[in-house]
């Protein structure tokens, strides 16, 4: 299936990426080549094959529900691009 | 011999004997970094002040008789490992100002041994790449030929070992990112079994594939490093709770009767002539040492790259959703609203390779394509794992090339991502199967570029491949050659 510029623009919106015209054109060609290549997986009949999400069995890891030290608000917010007191500040959402 | 030339084993002996101090070793390394860094570009951040303070503490620990093999040994880490109080960028502009509030378990364990951190090493952005050309902090060059790539994504880690800028380093391997740069730079690099080493505090690329491992001068150092970082970590739900063996005890030098598989799908037309010659010599060496060879088949090898680039990009698109400019990292100053801020921050912060992979992953996970791409790839992953399970019923280890060619020229593949992706064809299946593999120096091309062999082991079969790698190393001298830089 041919990947079009429209497809790339749609996926970029989903991924919260803003692409220039040159990037959109470039990615359309490259994604088309790569997704064309991965079509080779359709040569394999996998109807009765179970999918593998992890090479090892992954189970929920529970720990005791107990109070323990944490890094604290100051350290947690130390990398914030913008903050007010104990909060991250972001542009206004509600008009 | 200069201090910066010493292996972990050699330096540990000198530190214990008191013929050199950790402060002296650390200063020697820092001087070496300063001398060669303009030509190599291995580091993103060098930490001389904290390194010397750690070295002083290590000297006190050695004097008190409480030393581990790694006490006082100067190390460096790929910039994907969180290091408390030390900038960690993951090679990306979006994290150019990020100072982690905690450290990765792998580094905590090395620090617990008394190791000294020299700094953070260059890498492909978010570990996406095979050449170290996608870093926002510039290209790292191969110390054997600075017109060539060192490999990726742990290219800075391998180049730093080849250029003698650290005694040992840590990298991460999602599709070959420890083994391929190790091969291209003449180092030993080990990707442990998935779950053997904690990924806590390691910036995630593709969570079901990423694994932490050492890059070192020789196999003995590799065993020492693995022993220090391996083991269960309750902070990582994918960490496996099985005992950690003494990996150095596995280095017996004996491979008599070891059954080694040669997968016919790896020895193909188009394999570089020098790489093929190195493999032929390696097989002959192992035969002389008493190993037995068996031809095996890994029939789904040809589907591994396609499978990998669907699974890895899908997981990456999910993992990298956290970079939204809200809590940390780059925030665009010119946004009109919340969504615009996130979009602009990501667009300004990510480089081309990362954007391309996020786009591919988002596409593969999007409505209507999830089953056709992502689930299909997960099913083929099951087939690839089955190939290895069947192969290991007949053999103890598998011997293959690490990469189809020696290191290529900087810029040679930048415009052809598919061709770049195909250069990982021999390493990717191991990540999909979750088992362990190691790159060991096995020769040089006619133009003087290192070539590595790959030993693939059973799940948790690190001892076997370390033993086989060590035996090969004892019988050859490839690992003793030095890059003139």
Coordinates of C-alpha atoms in Angstrom, one line a residue, chain B residues 109-478:
Chain B
X109 CA 25.7 -1.3 41.5
X110 CA 28.9 -0.2 39.9
X111 CA 29.1 2.7 42.3
X112 CA 28.5 0.4 45.2
X113 CA 31.6 -1.5 44.0
X114 CA 33.5 1.8 44.3
X115 CA 33.8 2.5 40.6
X116 CA 34.6 6.0 39.4
X117 CA 32.4 7.7 36.8
X118 CA 34.4 9.7 34.2
X119 CA 31.4 10.9 32.3
X120 CA 28.6 10.2 29.9
X121 CA 29.1 8.8 26.4
X122 CA 27.7 9.8 23.1
X123 CA 25.0 7.7 21.4
X124 CA 22.5 7.7 18.7
X125 CA 19.5 9.8 19.8
X126 CA 17.3 7.6 22.1
X127 CA 19.5 4.7 21.0
X128 CA 18.0 4.8 17.6
X129 CA 20.7 4.1 15.0
X130 CA 23.5 1.9 13.9
X131 CA 26.1 4.5 13.3
X132 CA 26.1 7.2 16.1
X133 CA 25.3 9.8 13.5
X134 CA 21.9 10.6 14.9
X135 CA 23.1 12.2 18.2
X136 CA 22.1 15.8 18.7
X137 CA 25.6 16.3 20.1
X138 CA 27.6 15.4 17.0
X139 CA 29.1 12.4 15.4
X140 CA 31.4 10.0 17.3
X141 CA 34.3 8.8 15.1
X142 CA 35.8 5.4 14.9
X143 CA 39.3 5.5 16.6
X144 CA 40.6 3.0 14.0
X145 CA 39.7 5.3 11.1
X146 CA 38.1 8.7 12.0
X147 CA 36.4 8.9 8.6
X148 CA 34.2 6.0 9.6
X149 CA 31.4 5.4 12.0
X150 CA 32.0 3.6 15.3
X151 CA 28.7 1.8 15.1
X152 CA 25.6 2.5 17.1
X153 CA 23.8 3.2 19.2
X154 CA 26.5 2.6 21.9
X155 CA 29.1 4.0 19.5
X156 CA 30.5 6.4 22.1
X157 CA 30.9 3.5 24.6
X158 CA 32.8 1.4 22.1
X159 CA 34.9 4.3 20.7
X160 CA 35.9 5.3 24.3
X161 CA 37.2 1.8 24.9
X162 CA 39.1 1.7 21.6
X163 CA 40.6 5.1 22.2
X164 CA 41.5 4.1 25.8
X165 CA 39.3 6.9 27.3
X166 CA 37.8 4.6 30.0
X167 CA 38.8 1.2 31.4
X168 CA 35.3 -0.2 30.7
X169 CA 31.9 1.2 29.8
X170 CA 28.2 0.3 29.8
X171 CA 26.0 0.3 26.7
X172 CA 22.5 -0.8 25.9
X173 CA 21.4 -3.2 23.1
X174 CA 18.0 -3.1 21.5
X175 CA 18.9 -4.6 18.1
X176 CA 22.6 -5.0 18.4
X177 CA 23.7 -1.7 19.9
X178 CA 26.4 -3.2 22.1
X179 CA 27.6 -5.9 19.8
X180 CA 27.8 -4.0 16.5
X181 CA 29.8 -1.0 17.8
X182 CA 32.0 -3.4 19.7
X183 CA 32.7 -5.3 16.5
X184 CA 33.4 -2.1 14.6
X185 CA 35.8 -0.7 17.3
X186 CA 37.6 -4.0 18.2
X187 CA 36.1 -4.3 21.7
X188 CA 34.3 -7.1 23.6
X189 CA 30.6 -6.3 24.0
X190 CA 28.0 -8.5 25.7
X191 CA 24.2 -8.3 25.4
X192 CA 23.0 -10.4 28.4
X193 CA 19.7 -12.4 28.4
X194 CA 16.7 -10.1 28.6
X195 CA 15.9 -9.7 32.3
X196 CA 19.5 -10.5 33.5
X197 CA 20.3 -6.9 34.2
X198 CA 17.9 -4.3 35.5
X199 CA 16.6 -1.6 33.1
X200 CA 15.5 0.6 36.0
X201 CA 16.7 4.1 35.3
X202 CA 17.7 3.3 31.7
X203 CA 15.8 5.6 29.3
X204 CA 13.4 3.4 27.4
X205 CA 13.5 2.9 23.7
X206 CA 11.8 -0.5 23.0
X207 CA 11.0 -2.0 26.4
X208 CA 10.7 -5.7 25.4
X209 CA 14.0 -5.6 23.6
X210 CA 16.3 -3.2 25.5
X211 CA 19.0 -4.8 27.6
X212 CA 22.1 -3.3 29.5
X213 CA 25.6 -4.8 29.0
X214 CA 29.3 -4.1 29.2
X215 CA 31.8 -3.0 26.6
X216 CA 35.3 -3.8 27.5
X217 CA 38.9 -4.5 26.4
X218 CA 38.7 -8.3 26.9
X219 CA 36.4 -11.1 27.9
X220 CA 37.7 -11.2 31.5
X221 CA 36.7 -7.6 32.0
X222 CA 33.4 -8.3 30.5
X223 CA 32.8 -11.1 33.0
X224 CA 33.8 -8.8 35.9
X225 CA 31.4 -6.1 34.7
X226 CA 28.5 -8.5 34.1
X227 CA 29.0 -10.0 37.6
X228 CA 28.7 -6.5 39.1
X229 CA 25.5 -5.4 37.3
X230 CA 23.5 -8.6 36.9
X231 CA 20.8 -9.8 39.3
X232 CA 17.3 -9.2 40.3
X233 CA 16.0 -5.7 40.9
X234 CA 12.6 -5.3 42.5
X235 CA 12.3 -1.9 40.8
X236 CA 12.2 -3.5 37.3
X237 CA 9.2 -5.9 36.8
X238 CA 11.0 -7.5 33.9
X239 CA 14.1 -8.3 36.0
X240 CA 14.5 -12.1 36.5
X241 CA 15.1 -13.4 40.0
X242 CA 17.7 -16.1 39.4
X243 CA 21.1 -16.4 41.1
X244 CA 24.1 -14.7 39.5
X245 CA 26.9 -17.1 38.8
X246 CA 30.6 -16.2 39.2
X247 CA 31.2 -15.4 35.5
X248 CA 35.0 -15.1 35.9
X249 CA 35.0 -18.8 37.1
X250 CA 33.6 -19.7 33.7
X251 CA 36.8 -18.5 32.0
X252 CA 38.6 -21.9 32.0
X253 CA 40.0 -21.7 28.5
X254 CA 38.5 -25.1 27.7
X255 CA 36.1 -25.5 24.8
X256 CA 36.7 -29.2 24.1
X257 CA 33.5 -30.9 23.1
X258 CA 31.6 -27.6 22.9
X259 CA 29.0 -27.9 20.2
X260 CA 28.8 -24.7 18.1
X261 CA 26.1 -24.1 15.6
X262 CA 26.7 -22.4 12.2
X263 CA 23.3 -21.1 10.9
X264 CA 23.3 -21.5 7.2
X265 CA 21.1 -18.3 6.9
X266 CA 24.0 -16.2 8.3
X267 CA 26.7 -17.3 5.9
X268 CA 25.2 -15.8 2.8
X269 CA 26.3 -14.4 -0.5
X270 CA 27.0 -10.8 -0.1
X271 CA 28.8 -11.2 3.2
X272 CA 31.9 -9.0 3.0
X273 CA 35.0 -11.0 2.0
X274 CA 37.1 -9.9 4.9
X275 CA 34.2 -10.7 7.4
X276 CA 33.9 -14.2 5.8
X277 CA 37.7 -14.7 6.0
X278 CA 37.6 -13.8 9.7
X279 CA 34.8 -16.2 10.4
X280 CA 36.6 -19.0 8.5
X281 CA 39.7 -18.4 10.7
X282 CA 37.6 -18.3 13.8
X283 CA 36.0 -21.6 13.0
X284 CA 39.4 -23.1 12.3
X285 CA 40.7 -21.8 15.7
X286 CA 37.8 -23.3 17.6
X287 CA 38.2 -26.6 15.8
X288 CA 41.9 -26.6 16.8
X289 CA 40.8 -26.0 20.4
X290 CA 38.5 -29.0 20.3
X291 CA 35.1 -27.5 19.6
X292 CA 32.7 -29.3 17.3
X293 CA 30.6 -27.6 14.6
X294 CA 27.1 -28.4 13.5
X295 CA 25.3 -26.8 10.7
X296 CA 22.0 -25.5 11.9
X297 CA 19.1 -23.5 10.5
X298 CA 17.4 -20.4 11.8
X299 CA 14.8 -20.3 9.0
X300 CA 13.0 -17.1 9.9
X301 CA 16.2 -15.0 10.0
X302 CA 15.2 -13.2 6.8
X303 CA 12.1 -11.8 8.6
X304 CA 13.8 -10.5 11.7
X305 CA 14.6 -7.0 10.5
X306 CA 11.0 -6.4 9.4
X307 CA 9.7 -7.8 12.7
X308 CA 12.1 -5.7 14.7
X309 CA 11.3 -2.4 13.0
X310 CA 7.6 -2.9 13.7
X311 CA 7.9 -4.0 17.3
X312 CA 10.7 -1.5 18.2
X313 CA 9.1 1.5 16.6
X314 CA 5.7 0.6 18.1
X315 CA 7.2 0.4 21.6
X316 CA 9.2 3.6 20.9
X317 CA 6.2 5.6 19.8
X318 CA 4.6 4.7 23.1
X319 CA 7.6 5.2 25.3
X320 CA 8.5 8.6 23.7
X321 CA 5.0 9.9 24.3
X322 CA 6.2 11.0 27.7
X323 CA 8.3 13.8 26.1
X324 CA 5.7 16.4 26.0
X325 CA 7.4 19.5 27.4
X326 CA 5.3 19.5 30.6
X327 CA 7.4 17.9 33.3
X328 CA 11.0 17.9 32.0
X329 CA 13.1 18.4 28.9
X330 CA 12.8 21.0 26.1
X331 CA 9.6 23.2 26.0
X332 CA 9.0 25.3 23.0
X333 CA 8.7 29.0 24.0
X334 CA 6.4 29.8 21.1
X335 CA 3.3 27.7 21.6
X336 CA -0.3 29.0 21.5
X337 CA -1.9 26.4 23.7
X338 CA -1.3 23.1 25.5
X339 CA -1.5 20.8 22.4
X340 CA 0.5 23.2 20.4
X341 CA 3.1 23.4 23.2
X342 CA 3.4 19.6 23.2
X343 CA 3.6 19.4 19.4
X344 CA 6.1 22.2 19.0
X345 CA 8.3 20.9 21.9
X346 CA 8.5 17.4 20.4
X347 CA 9.1 18.7 16.9
X348 CA 11.9 21.0 18.0
X349 CA 13.4 18.4 20.4
X350 CA 13.5 15.2 18.4
X351 CA 15.8 14.6 15.5
X352 CA 14.9 13.1 12.1
X353 CA 15.6 9.4 13.0
X354 CA 13.5 9.6 16.1
X355 CA 10.6 11.3 14.3
X356 CA 10.8 8.7 11.6
X357 CA 10.6 5.8 14.1
X358 CA 7.8 7.5 16.1
X359 CA 5.9 7.9 12.8
X360 CA 6.4 4.3 11.9
X361 CA 5.4 3.0 15.3
X362 CA 2.3 5.3 15.4
X363 CA 1.3 4.1 12.0
X364 CA 1.8 0.4 13.0
X365 CA -0.3 0.9 16.1
X366 CA -3.0 3.0 14.5
X367 CA -6.6 1.9 14.0
X368 CA -6.9 -0.5 11.1
X369 CA -3.2 -1.4 11.0
X370 CA -2.6 -2.8 14.5
X371 CA -3.4 -6.4 13.6
X372 CA -1.8 -6.2 10.1
X373 CA 1.5 -4.8 11.4
X374 CA 2.0 -5.0 15.1
X375 CA 0.3 -8.2 16.0
X376 CA 1.7 -9.9 12.8
X377 CA 5.2 -8.9 13.9
X378 CA 4.6 -10.3 17.4
X379 CA 3.5 -13.6 15.8
X380 CA 6.6 -13.7 13.7
X381 CA 8.6 -13.0 16.8
X382 CA 7.2 -16.3 18.2
X383 CA 8.5 -18.1 15.1
X384 CA 12.0 -16.5 15.5
X385 CA 12.1 -17.5 19.2
X386 CA 11.1 -21.0 18.2
X387 CA 14.1 -21.2 15.7
X388 CA 16.5 -20.5 18.6
X389 CA 14.8 -22.9 21.0
X390 CA 15.1 -25.7 18.4
X391 CA 18.7 -24.8 17.6
X392 CA 19.7 -24.9 21.2
X393 CA 18.4 -28.5 21.5
X394 CA 21.4 -29.5 19.3
X395 CA 24.1 -27.0 20.2
X396 CA 25.7 -25.1 23.2
X397 CA 26.3 -21.9 21.3
X398 CA 26.0 -20.3 17.9
X399 CA 28.8 -18.6 15.9
X400 CA 28.0 -15.9 13.4
X401 CA 29.4 -12.6 12.1
X402 CA 28.3 -9.5 14.1
X403 CA 27.8 -7.3 11.0
X404 CA 27.8 -8.0 7.3
X405 CA 30.6 -5.4 6.7
X406 CA 33.3 -3.6 8.7
X407 CA 32.5 0.0 9.8
X408 CA 31.2 2.1 6.9
X409 CA 32.0 5.7 6.1
X410 CA 30.4 8.6 8.0
X411 CA 27.4 9.8 5.9
X412 CA 27.4 6.7 3.7
X413 CA 23.9 5.4 4.7
X414 CA 22.3 8.5 6.2
X415 CA 19.8 9.0 3.3
X416 CA 18.8 5.3 3.1
X417 CA 17.3 4.2 6.5
X418 CA 16.2 0.9 5.1
X419 CA 19.7 0.0 4.1
X420 CA 21.0 1.1 7.5
X421 CA 18.4 -1.0 9.2
X422 CA 19.5 -4.1 7.2
X423 CA 23.0 -3.7 8.5
X424 CA 21.7 -5.1 11.9
X425 CA 20.5 -8.3 10.3
X426 CA 22.8 -10.6 12.3
X427 CA 22.2 -9.0 15.7
X428 CA 18.4 -8.3 15.7
X429 CA 17.2 -11.9 16.0
X430 CA 18.9 -12.3 19.4
X431 CA 17.0 -9.4 20.8
X432 CA 13.7 -10.7 19.5
X433 CA 14.5 -14.1 21.1
X434 CA 15.6 -12.4 24.3
X435 CA 18.7 -14.6 24.6
X436 CA 22.3 -13.5 25.2
X437 CA 25.2 -12.8 22.7
X438 CA 28.7 -11.4 22.7
X439 CA 31.0 -9.7 20.2
X440 CA 34.7 -10.7 20.4
X441 CA 37.5 -9.3 18.2
X442 CA 38.2 -11.8 15.4
X443 CA 40.3 -10.1 12.8
X444 CA 40.8 -7.0 10.7
X445 CA 39.8 -6.1 7.2
X446 CA 42.4 -5.5 4.5
X447 CA 42.1 -1.7 5.3
X448 CA 42.8 -2.3 9.0
X449 CA 39.2 -2.1 10.4
X450 CA 38.2 -4.5 13.2
X451 CA 35.9 -7.4 12.6
X452 CA 34.0 -9.2 15.4
X453 CA 32.5 -12.6 15.8
X454 CA 29.2 -13.1 17.5
X455 CA 28.7 -16.0 20.0
X456 CA 25.0 -16.5 20.8
X457 CA 24.1 -18.4 23.9
X458 CA 21.0 -20.0 25.4
X459 CA 18.8 -17.9 27.7
X460 CA 21.0 -17.3 30.8
X461 CA 23.8 -19.0 29.0
X462 CA 26.3 -16.2 29.5
X463 CA 28.8 -18.5 31.2
X464 CA 29.1 -20.6 28.0
X465 CA 29.6 -17.7 25.6
X466 CA 32.1 -16.0 28.0
X467 CA 34.0 -19.3 28.3
X468 CA 34.0 -19.7 24.5
X469 CA 35.0 -16.1 23.9
X470 CA 37.8 -16.2 26.5
X471 CA 39.2 -19.4 24.9
X472 CA 39.2 -17.7 21.5
X473 CA 40.9 -14.7 23.0
X474 CA 43.6 -16.9 24.6
X475 CA 44.3 -18.5 21.2
X476 CA 44.5 -15.3 19.2
X477 CA 45.9 -11.8 19.6
X478 CA 43.2 -9.6 17.9

